[in-house]
């Protein structure tokens, strides 16, 4: 088996590019080789800021071969009366690169046609790999592409060299004005090269040895982690590792060298959040925590060079961080001298979203909306939540948040504690933007949950009213994230809330806005939007789409209740008799649905029941209904679905023994109402008509 290495050398690329490029390279090479019929073992991509590499092992030497039949023109035009080939027949043979003696006549349903059997495939692996490189590299996705050499070349960053080796042979191709070779480059300072790679098997060893480059991001992360833990232990602390930041730092270096730096203890007077943000966001460094749980006056970073003067490198990092911390200290002292009242006045001069007024207007809406939600969920917090809503955006005009915008909300909570606000208010301000993404946690406190709900609902109501509705990938106001955040908070806190009523209340908070959509239409579209988010959320957890459609059909205004129905139906759908049950109820639903606008009330006239099967159905329904109502009150959906086993044989008997669509109008209406009574009762749990059985 053969071994292939492709390396594309580039000018330094941003760390955020690398992971997605690795995945894309692996997928595209695997797909291309699979379609080409070239067998392989594994495709693995790796990258550093200066290179993209593809490593393919277990390659076959040649493409798979197979015999195919190629049809040609009809025999009536390809052969003359004596059976000799015409120009059409000879042309077909030439096009297939065969002698005409290899051509035969094939009888088909459409008549006689010329045909030829030929063996296809068998191309050399090197040829297929060269074609793969030429096709895949220009197709790679980048957030932004650069042009160089005029407009002839476009890529994420200018390409400087190409290495392509199949075992010990160069795979020849050209890209970005360069020809492939067996030469690579090492670390820009410690092993610049060019370096010759004699065989694909030794590519990584050449890079790591002569080139001083650690190719794989996982290895770079472990080098940083191991070195950082050792240095932190020597300083008497532990590193505050952030996996996201560690991924980013590993994407910035080719030869990671952990460095422990320090700063003056006076800066420990700053809030921990400020210190860590200065380190992590601006300096791509990690903080250290002592045994007492408090921050130590140290930071850990990773240089991209093994310096002969490490002390000089360390002092350089310390000098830059000290400047950032001095700025933060100045902002902190300025903010501590300010008040919420002063900040609230400034909010009236800060625009929220053009037609939706100022941030001051938003806080006045949140004051009311947060109090409304609290009254529904935690009445004892109503006054605190009103206060939290009013103060929610005050920190946006603080000096600290103006400089460190990642700290919005958090600084509001910190300042609230310093200025004597209640713990509930301070916690709510601190957590108001959670969850900040799919993997972000929800607020830890009820106050934080309430204020976060109010903020997100206000955003959604305002943007939908202006018809700023996400389309495709575009979502500039993060409305999908807002809606999912609402769903997650409601579900994780188990809140019993009416989503439609909440959105209507959020809409009512806006006054004097020139809406593009009338509130009723905007509300309907908002509910559809939430429905899509919920389906996507539960689908990601493994719930089948049809089950979701059926369970959500009765409505999803109460998201927590809907989850219970979804879970119950998902579990019920795995029962052996589910298909038979669903088929019976689907048949009933379809009959009722076909009646269109015909008014059905569920009122049944017992005197019109002519058949024993329909009388038995009415008796069974009358027995099940009170049980069903009691179970519904307790939201015991598994038990409710279990009652379907009582109904099914009776409904089946009704279908077997009764002509529902009787000619007599009164009989037909009575039987439809009886059937409607069944479907209406069952439909409060799920619409079985939406299931495919």
XYZ file of C-alpha atoms in Angstrom:
693
model
C 0.000 0.000 0.000
C 1.128 3.535 -0.753
C 1.483 6.711 1.278
C 0.614 10.198 -0.012
C 1.502 13.572 1.521
C 0.262 16.935 0.295
C 1.481 20.152 1.913
C 0.400 23.656 0.896
C 2.734 26.275 2.353
C 1.157 29.673 2.953
C 1.696 32.973 4.654
C 0.412 32.894 8.247
C -3.285 32.075 8.421
C -5.624 33.017 11.297
C -6.140 30.247 13.828
C -9.910 30.334 13.276
C -9.429 29.045 9.711
C -7.622 25.839 10.571
C -10.148 23.418 12.107
C -12.746 23.908 9.374
C -10.077 23.598 6.662
C -8.883 20.310 8.147
C -12.407 18.898 8.100
C -13.037 20.147 4.572
C -9.795 18.679 3.231
C -10.523 15.286 4.798
C -14.068 15.187 3.447
C -13.211 16.344 -0.063
C -10.248 14.020 -0.538
C -12.177 11.040 0.821
C -15.143 11.812 -1.450
C -12.957 12.353 -4.527
C -10.983 9.130 -4.076
C -14.144 7.171 -3.337
C -15.838 8.424 -6.506
C -12.676 7.788 -8.507
C -12.531 4.172 -7.324
C -9.087 4.525 -5.720
C -9.003 2.494 -2.519
C -7.410 4.043 0.565
C -7.127 3.429 4.280
C -7.328 6.799 6.030
C -7.357 10.497 5.163
C -6.038 12.809 7.867
C -5.528 16.571 7.573
C -3.365 18.691 9.857
C -2.353 22.317 9.839
C -0.228 25.043 11.333
C -0.373 28.791 10.666
C 2.002 28.278 7.698
C 0.831 25.001 6.156
C -2.095 22.749 5.284
C -1.214 19.064 5.115
C -3.129 16.001 3.924
C -1.875 12.540 4.902
C -3.421 9.567 3.044
C -2.332 6.052 3.976
C -3.234 2.613 2.648
C -3.523 3.806 -0.962
C -3.910 1.332 -3.781
C -1.417 1.685 -6.610
C -4.111 1.834 -9.268
C -7.774 2.616 -9.655
C -10.274 -0.259 -9.429
C -11.198 -1.783 -12.816
C -14.592 -2.938 -13.961
C -16.204 -4.161 -17.186
C -18.923 -1.920 -18.602
C -21.202 -2.084 -21.606
C -21.304 1.090 -23.696
C -24.304 1.481 -25.998
C -23.949 3.153 -29.357
C -26.172 4.204 -32.243
C -29.119 2.135 -33.522
C -28.064 -0.758 -35.741
C -30.333 0.456 -38.536
C -28.117 3.512 -39.081
C -24.795 2.031 -37.950
C -24.936 -0.976 -40.309
C -25.863 -1.197 -43.973
C -28.087 -3.862 -45.569
C -25.138 -6.296 -45.819
C -24.212 -5.773 -42.153
C -21.140 -3.667 -42.893
C -20.423 -0.628 -40.678
C -21.487 2.789 -41.860
C -19.731 6.004 -40.942
C -21.843 6.104 -37.790
C -20.746 2.602 -36.807
C -17.068 3.273 -37.482
C -17.295 6.566 -35.595
C -18.696 4.789 -32.541
C -15.795 2.310 -32.555
C -13.270 5.133 -32.806
C -14.926 7.055 -29.987
C -14.534 4.029 -27.729
C -10.938 3.424 -28.859
C -11.674 -0.137 -30.060
C -11.503 -2.024 -33.356
C -14.884 -2.467 -35.007
C -14.499 -6.232 -34.656
C -15.104 -5.783 -30.913
C -18.465 -4.123 -31.556
C -21.617 -6.233 -31.372
C -25.361 -5.769 -31.799
C -27.405 -5.685 -28.609
C -31.155 -6.286 -28.628
C -33.054 -3.955 -26.279
C -36.687 -3.055 -25.594
C -36.234 -0.100 -27.934
C -34.654 -2.144 -30.710
C -31.166 -3.193 -31.865
C -28.181 -1.016 -30.945
C -24.421 -1.264 -31.330
C -22.574 -1.964 -28.102
C -19.077 -2.725 -26.867
C -17.736 -4.295 -23.684
C -14.696 -2.569 -22.322
C -12.668 -2.491 -19.156
C -12.501 0.917 -17.475
C -10.379 2.124 -14.594
C -6.845 1.075 -13.843
C -5.444 4.633 -13.811
C -2.327 5.151 -11.753
C -2.826 6.528 -8.229
C -0.435 9.415 -8.968
C -2.616 10.645 -11.837
C -5.773 10.550 -9.741
C -4.087 12.285 -6.798
C -2.778 15.049 -9.064
C -6.288 15.588 -10.409
C -7.661 15.645 -6.844
C -5.203 18.368 -5.803
C -5.990 20.520 -8.830
C -9.731 20.274 -8.213
C -9.891 20.462 -4.433
C -7.450 23.242 -3.550
C -9.232 26.019 -5.486
C -12.560 24.894 -3.989
C -11.580 25.289 -0.324
C -13.754 27.630 1.715
C -12.351 30.656 3.527
C -14.168 33.439 5.375
C -12.161 35.787 3.173
C -9.802 35.110 0.275
C -6.723 37.037 -0.814
C -5.500 37.762 -4.321
C -1.900 38.009 -5.421
C -0.054 37.909 -8.716
C -2.743 40.190 -10.053
C -6.073 38.354 -10.121
C -4.617 35.022 -11.181
C -4.461 33.469 -7.695
C -6.980 33.444 -4.867
C -6.637 31.560 -1.588
C -6.976 32.164 2.119
C -3.395 33.456 2.158
C -0.696 33.620 -0.557
C 0.692 30.163 -1.386
C 4.491 29.893 -1.162
C 5.293 26.229 -1.822
C 3.705 22.892 -2.719
C 4.891 19.469 -1.618
C 3.240 16.353 -3.036
C 4.788 12.907 -2.536
C 3.452 9.442 -3.296
C 5.931 7.316 -1.381
C 9.263 8.614 -2.754
C 7.962 10.105 -6.021
C 6.732 13.645 -6.618
C 3.108 13.855 -7.748
C 3.296 16.574 -10.426
C 0.635 19.305 -10.516
C 0.493 23.091 -10.549
C -1.487 25.507 -8.407
C -1.251 29.221 -7.667
C 1.614 29.636 -10.112
C 3.728 26.965 -8.377
C 4.775 23.416 -9.280
C 4.719 20.634 -6.729
C 8.015 19.305 -5.412
C 9.528 17.377 -2.506
C 10.645 20.540 -0.681
C 9.039 21.975 2.418
C 9.838 24.802 4.809
C 10.293 24.570 8.538
C 9.853 27.100 11.309
C 10.358 30.601 9.943
C 13.282 31.262 12.318
C 14.531 27.975 13.746
C 14.406 25.808 10.608
C 13.532 27.915 7.567
C 14.774 25.472 4.934
C 14.092 24.629 2.207
C 14.071 21.063 3.502
C 14.057 18.004 1.255
C 11.626 15.176 2.070
C 12.896 11.917 0.517
C 9.799 9.830 1.276
C 6.223 10.466 2.435
C 6.854 8.245 5.456
C 9.434 10.662 6.901
C 7.584 13.910 6.197
C 6.600 14.583 9.824
C 10.017 13.594 11.171
C 11.714 16.038 8.775
C 9.339 18.782 9.894
C 9.813 18.127 13.595
C 13.568 17.482 13.399
C 15.139 19.817 10.862
C 12.151 22.136 10.689
C 11.329 22.475 14.415
C 7.608 22.308 13.548
C 4.958 20.395 15.487
C 2.478 19.573 12.749
C -0.582 18.344 14.623
C -2.672 20.724 16.698
C -3.338 18.064 19.339
C 0.400 17.638 19.923
C 0.871 21.407 20.178
C -1.980 21.627 22.706
C -0.479 18.904 24.852
C 2.945 20.570 24.746
C 1.391 23.826 25.946
C -0.693 22.069 28.594
C 2.150 19.917 29.949
C 4.656 22.776 29.981
C 2.088 25.155 31.465
C 1.115 22.762 34.258
C 4.794 22.289 35.154
C 5.484 26.031 35.295
C 2.275 26.692 37.246
C 3.177 24.002 39.792
C 6.567 25.625 40.311
C 4.786 28.930 40.975
C 2.418 27.290 43.496
C -0.750 27.403 41.443
C -2.776 25.806 38.666
C -3.550 27.086 35.179
C -7.102 28.246 34.459
C -7.372 26.332 31.213
C -9.911 27.430 28.621
C -10.257 24.802 25.920
C -11.413 27.356 23.348
C -8.442 29.594 24.076
C -6.070 26.614 24.087
C -7.324 25.662 20.619
C -6.718 29.229 19.474
C -3.218 29.450 20.943
C -2.275 26.088 19.410
C -3.375 27.516 16.063
C -1.053 30.503 16.424
C 2.240 28.663 16.881
C 4.285 26.025 15.056
C 6.753 25.380 17.876
C 4.967 26.110 21.176
C 7.167 27.266 24.057
C 5.215 27.859 27.304
C 6.274 30.972 29.218
C 5.299 32.003 32.756
C 5.101 35.736 33.296
C 4.076 37.876 36.236
C 2.434 41.200 37.058
C 2.274 43.509 40.074
C 0.079 42.349 42.952
C -1.730 45.711 42.966
C -3.666 44.570 39.916
C -5.251 41.772 41.963
C -7.540 44.463 43.356
C -9.343 44.383 40.004
C -12.256 41.948 39.580
C -11.204 38.515 38.461
C -13.317 38.857 35.306
C -11.358 41.945 34.261
C -7.986 40.311 34.823
C -8.885 37.144 32.934
C -10.419 39.091 30.036
C -7.249 41.192 29.730
C -5.148 38.034 29.692
C -7.320 35.796 27.528
C -8.919 38.158 25.021
C -6.103 40.610 24.435
C -2.948 38.637 25.189
C -4.055 35.063 24.452
C -2.735 34.074 27.879
C -4.059 31.992 30.767
C -4.476 33.020 34.381
C -3.249 31.060 37.412
C -5.223 30.240 40.538
C -3.751 29.541 43.945
C -4.730 26.879 46.447
C -7.116 29.353 48.141
C -9.092 29.762 44.926
C -7.866 33.312 44.276
C -5.900 34.522 41.275
C -2.135 34.635 41.487
C -0.062 37.498 40.003
C 1.068 35.273 37.123
C 0.007 34.438 33.599
C 0.905 31.643 31.185
C 1.425 32.162 27.484
C 3.044 30.321 24.571
C 5.730 31.798 22.363
C 6.423 30.542 18.847
C 10.184 30.364 19.237
C 12.735 28.743 21.490
C 14.629 31.908 22.347
C 18.263 32.137 23.395
C 17.107 34.907 25.721
C 13.846 33.627 27.249
C 13.989 36.242 29.966
C 13.849 38.979 27.355
C 10.795 37.350 25.730
C 9.086 37.033 29.102
C 9.674 40.687 29.965
C 8.207 41.705 26.609
C 4.957 39.847 27.345
C 4.854 41.295 30.849
C 5.305 44.820 29.538
C 2.410 44.503 27.096
C 0.067 42.954 29.697
C 1.016 45.578 32.275
C -0.129 48.298 29.879
C -3.487 46.572 29.419
C -3.915 46.146 33.171
C -3.063 49.793 33.820
C -5.818 50.742 31.391
C -8.234 48.383 33.126
C -7.318 49.833 36.521
C -8.006 53.347 35.268
C -11.403 52.318 33.890
C -12.266 50.503 37.118
C -11.508 53.512 39.273
C -13.487 55.791 36.948
C -16.505 53.461 37.007
C -16.393 53.077 40.772
C -16.833 56.854 41.028
C -19.903 56.765 38.746
C -23.505 55.799 39.576
C -26.261 53.878 37.872
C -28.360 57.037 37.724
C -25.676 58.765 35.661
C -25.357 55.799 33.342
C -29.142 55.572 32.872
C -29.226 59.171 31.678
C -26.566 58.361 29.075
C -28.565 55.364 27.835
C -31.195 57.737 26.426
C -28.548 58.895 23.939
C -27.520 55.387 22.863
C -29.489 53.868 19.953
C -30.716 50.293 20.329
C -31.887 49.534 16.785
C -32.876 52.568 14.701
C -36.714 52.500 14.699
C -36.826 50.698 18.073
C -35.579 53.653 20.086
C -32.729 54.006 22.555
C -31.160 51.693 25.084
C -32.973 53.752 27.698
C -36.267 52.835 26.020
C -35.209 49.204 26.024
C -34.490 49.183 29.760
C -37.914 50.694 30.478
C -39.499 47.900 28.414
C -37.419 45.283 30.212
C -38.451 46.751 33.558
C -42.077 45.872 32.767
C -41.460 42.629 30.895
C -39.125 41.151 33.520
C -41.665 42.000 36.244
C -44.400 40.310 34.172
C -42.346 37.115 33.761
C -41.436 37.120 37.448
C -45.117 37.383 38.388
C -45.711 34.185 36.387
C -42.705 32.242 37.674
C -41.326 33.678 40.936
C -43.632 36.380 42.374
C -41.241 37.076 45.253
C -38.728 38.407 42.690
C -41.106 40.792 40.908
C -39.701 44.012 42.422
C -36.090 42.855 42.012
C -36.653 41.883 38.391
C -38.248 45.239 37.601
C -35.144 46.895 39.032
C -32.839 44.509 37.137
C -34.641 45.258 33.875
C -34.174 49.005 34.372
C -30.458 48.632 35.170
C -29.773 45.878 32.626
C -27.964 47.950 29.988
C -26.405 50.620 32.232
C -22.921 49.093 32.087
C -22.848 49.573 28.293
C -21.855 53.220 28.902
C -19.285 52.381 31.581
C -15.612 52.937 30.844
C -14.751 49.263 31.401
C -17.348 47.821 29.008
C -16.564 50.479 26.408
C -12.991 49.135 26.344
C -13.701 45.458 27.116
C -17.061 44.740 25.464
C -16.817 41.038 26.360
C -17.567 42.092 29.941
C -21.029 43.561 29.300
C -23.496 42.213 31.801
C -20.761 40.859 34.053
C -19.588 44.352 34.952
C -23.179 45.416 35.519
C -23.501 42.652 38.113
C -20.205 43.601 39.759
C -21.089 47.298 39.921
C -24.558 46.441 41.260
C -22.999 44.599 44.211
C -20.670 47.539 44.908
C -23.556 50.036 44.824
C -25.736 48.082 47.242
C -28.267 46.475 44.923
C -29.818 43.186 46.052
C -28.117 39.887 45.347
C -30.971 38.896 43.018
C -30.536 42.092 40.966
C -26.750 41.725 40.778
C -26.932 38.066 39.726
C -29.571 38.839 37.095
C -27.433 41.586 35.558
C -24.376 39.302 35.573
C -26.189 36.432 33.800
C -28.533 38.330 31.468
C -26.743 37.378 28.225
C -26.658 33.638 28.956
C -26.796 31.362 27.094
C -24.435 33.088 24.683
C -24.280 30.176 22.233
C -25.230 26.574 21.646
C -22.659 25.255 24.122
C -22.967 28.145 26.576
C -24.643 27.452 29.942
C -27.986 28.960 30.883
C -28.187 31.334 33.865
C -27.639 29.696 37.236
C -30.205 31.808 39.101
C -33.927 32.345 38.590
C -33.351 36.092 38.389
C -30.781 35.611 35.629
C -33.210 33.346 33.769
C -36.040 35.880 33.993
C -33.949 38.842 32.812
C -32.383 36.797 30.007
C -35.851 35.744 28.837
C -37.071 39.343 28.897
C -34.069 40.613 26.946
C -34.304 37.936 24.264
C -38.083 38.209 23.880
C -37.796 41.989 23.509
C -35.158 41.547 20.781
C -37.304 39.038 18.916
C -40.519 41.050 19.137
C -38.831 44.232 17.915
C -36.902 42.681 15.020
C -39.826 40.607 13.737
C -42.087 43.649 13.865
C -39.603 45.404 11.557
C -39.489 42.253 9.386
C -35.815 41.736 10.253
C -36.293 37.979 9.995
C -33.300 35.661 9.447
C -33.009 34.239 5.959
C -30.520 31.572 4.971
C -27.285 31.952 6.898
C -27.797 35.682 7.510
C -28.782 36.465 11.087
C -27.147 39.779 12.030
C -29.136 40.202 15.245
C -28.573 36.585 16.404
C -32.320 35.942 16.526
C -31.914 32.167 16.113
C -29.587 32.160 19.115
C -32.072 34.323 21.035
C -34.983 31.964 20.317
C -32.969 28.867 21.178
C -31.819 30.580 24.371
C -35.448 31.181 25.370
C -36.269 27.512 24.725
C -33.258 26.253 26.693
C -33.979 28.467 29.699
C -37.639 27.453 29.815
C -36.759 23.765 29.509
C -33.830 23.673 31.926
C -35.727 25.632 34.592
C -38.953 23.699 33.899
C -40.935 26.935 33.601
C -44.682 26.760 32.906
C -45.090 29.760 30.610
C -47.316 30.636 27.689
C -44.907 31.528 24.902
C -47.517 33.287 22.797
C -48.612 35.396 25.784
C -44.980 36.305 26.533
C -44.376 37.419 22.954
C -47.609 39.403 22.952
C -46.476 41.111 26.168
C -43.086 41.871 24.593
C -44.830 43.423 21.602
C -47.002 45.556 23.892
C -43.876 47.085 25.433
C -43.154 48.918 22.186
C -45.059 52.152 21.601
C -44.942 54.598 18.745
C -43.027 52.262 16.395
C -43.841 52.261 12.696
C -44.118 48.472 12.250
C -43.612 46.763 8.895
C -45.671 43.788 10.070
C -48.854 44.155 12.065
C -48.448 42.598 15.537
C -50.761 39.660 14.775
C -48.782 38.653 11.669
C -45.468 39.185 13.423
C -46.685 37.014 16.309
C -47.672 34.178 13.965
C -44.288 34.311 12.253
C -42.545 34.386 15.610
C -44.379 31.240 16.693
C -43.404 29.505 13.438
C -39.823 30.597 14.083
C -39.867 29.122 17.586
C -41.412 25.931 16.246
C -38.502 25.523 13.826
C -35.986 26.096 16.615
C -37.660 23.548 18.876
C -37.775 20.935 16.122
C -34.111 21.482 15.320
C -33.240 21.306 19.028
C -35.068 18.039 19.663
C -34.015 16.535 16.316
C -30.404 17.023 17.392
C -31.262 14.911 20.449
C -32.406 12.034 18.237
C -36.190 12.557 18.116
C -37.678 11.628 14.726
C -39.122 14.475 12.668
C -42.526 12.818 12.203
C -42.835 12.239 15.940
C -42.050 15.920 16.501
C -44.612 16.997 13.916
C -47.283 14.863 15.566
C -46.466 15.851 19.152
C -46.180 19.574 18.392
C -49.338 19.752 16.264
C -51.632 20.438 19.285
C -49.506 23.520 19.932
C -46.282 24.381 21.705
C -47.210 27.547 23.590
C -46.157 25.759 26.780
C -42.684 24.567 25.841
C -42.179 22.478 28.993
C -45.488 20.703 28.435
C -44.596 20.125 24.794
C -41.359 18.446 25.833
C -43.331 16.020 27.980
C -45.586 15.165 25.023
C -42.597 14.755 22.704
C -40.816 12.452 25.151
C -43.962 10.395 25.781
C -44.751 9.957 22.072
C -41.112 9.179 21.228
C -41.118 6.412 23.856
C -44.573 5.191 22.803
C -43.451 4.990 19.162
C -40.948 2.278 20.114
C -43.720 -0.109 21.320
C -44.447 -3.200 19.212
C -48.102 -2.293 18.702
C -47.446 1.368 17.910
C -47.758 1.006 14.146
C -51.159 -0.665 14.388
C -52.385 1.936 16.899
C -51.116 4.819 14.799
C -52.669 3.389 11.643
C -56.089 3.210 13.271
C -55.925 6.761 14.600
C -54.455 8.083 11.364
C -57.415 6.602 9.468
C -59.802 8.382 11.827
C -57.896 11.673 11.522
C -57.859 11.492 7.730
C -61.639 10.988 7.577
C -62.238 14.006 9.795
C -59.691 16.129 7.920
C -61.439 15.408 4.603
C -64.629 17.005 5.891
C -63.056 20.409 5.456
C -65.232 23.214 6.813
C -68.112 20.953 7.835
C -68.894 21.886 11.477
C -68.351 18.979 13.864
C -69.061 19.360 17.564
C -68.562 15.888 18.967
C -72.186 15.775 20.142
C -73.624 12.343 19.470
C -77.331 11.481 19.360
C -77.562 8.015 20.931
C -80.948 7.427 19.324
C -79.298 7.462 15.883
C -76.845 4.689 16.733
C -78.049 1.721 14.666
C -75.068 -0.580 14.949
C -73.626 -2.403 17.951
C -70.103 -1.320 16.931
C -70.957 2.365 17.071
C -72.824 1.977 20.369
C -69.766 0.211 21.833
C -67.512 3.002 20.603
C -69.652 5.651 22.299
C -69.704 3.658 25.565
C -65.912 3.236 25.446
C -65.296 6.910 24.712
C -67.553 7.948 27.600
C -65.543 5.692 29.939
C -62.137 6.851 28.671
C -62.917 10.604 28.612
C -62.952 11.175 32.411
C -59.833 9.032 32.821
C -58.200 10.994 30.002
C -59.139 14.303 31.616
C -57.671 13.280 34.963
C -54.436 12.127 33.383
C -54.284 15.327 31.306
C -54.595 17.431 34.452
C -51.519 15.671 35.813
C -49.801 15.758 32.404
C -49.323 12.003 32.562
C -48.899 11.611 28.825
C -47.479 8.070 28.892
C -50.625 6.882 30.689
C -52.834 8.856 28.296
C -51.182 7.207 25.324
C -51.618 3.870 27.067
C -55.414 4.411 26.951
C -55.178 4.203 23.177
C -54.850 0.444 23.587
C -58.371 0.477 25.023
C -59.712 2.568 22.146
C -58.011 0.866 19.229
C -59.951 -2.446 18.997
C -63.218 -0.573 19.454
C -62.349 1.960 16.726
C -61.250 -0.886 14.439
C -64.579 -2.607 15.088
C -66.385 0.642 14.263
C -64.602 0.850 10.904
C -65.322 -2.818 10.172
C -69.002 -2.695 11.043
C -70.161 0.830 10.231
C -70.461 2.796 7.007
C -69.301 6.196 8.233
C -70.279 8.094 5.087
C -73.908 6.899 5.087
C -76.315 8.317 2.523
C -78.626 9.518 5.257
C -77.331 12.961 6.210
C -78.292 12.699 9.875
C -76.679 9.260 10.276
C -73.520 10.446 8.503
C -73.232 13.572 10.666
C -73.787 11.563 13.864
C -71.092 9.033 12.962
C -68.658 11.785 11.971
C -69.275 13.518 15.306
C -68.595 10.263 17.134
C -65.338 9.852 15.237
C -64.510 13.538 15.805
C -64.989 13.000 19.530
C -62.257 10.353 19.396
C -59.812 12.371 17.295
C -60.433 15.565 19.260
C -59.646 13.814 22.532
C -56.546 12.057 21.185
C -55.449 15.180 19.316
C -54.759 16.976 22.582
C -51.664 14.779 22.885
C -50.641 14.290 19.256
C -51.932 14.466 15.693
C -51.599 10.881 14.513
C -52.592 11.965 11.018
C -49.079 13.392 10.607
C -47.385 10.042 11.139
C -46.289 7.860 8.233
C -47.325 4.275 8.926
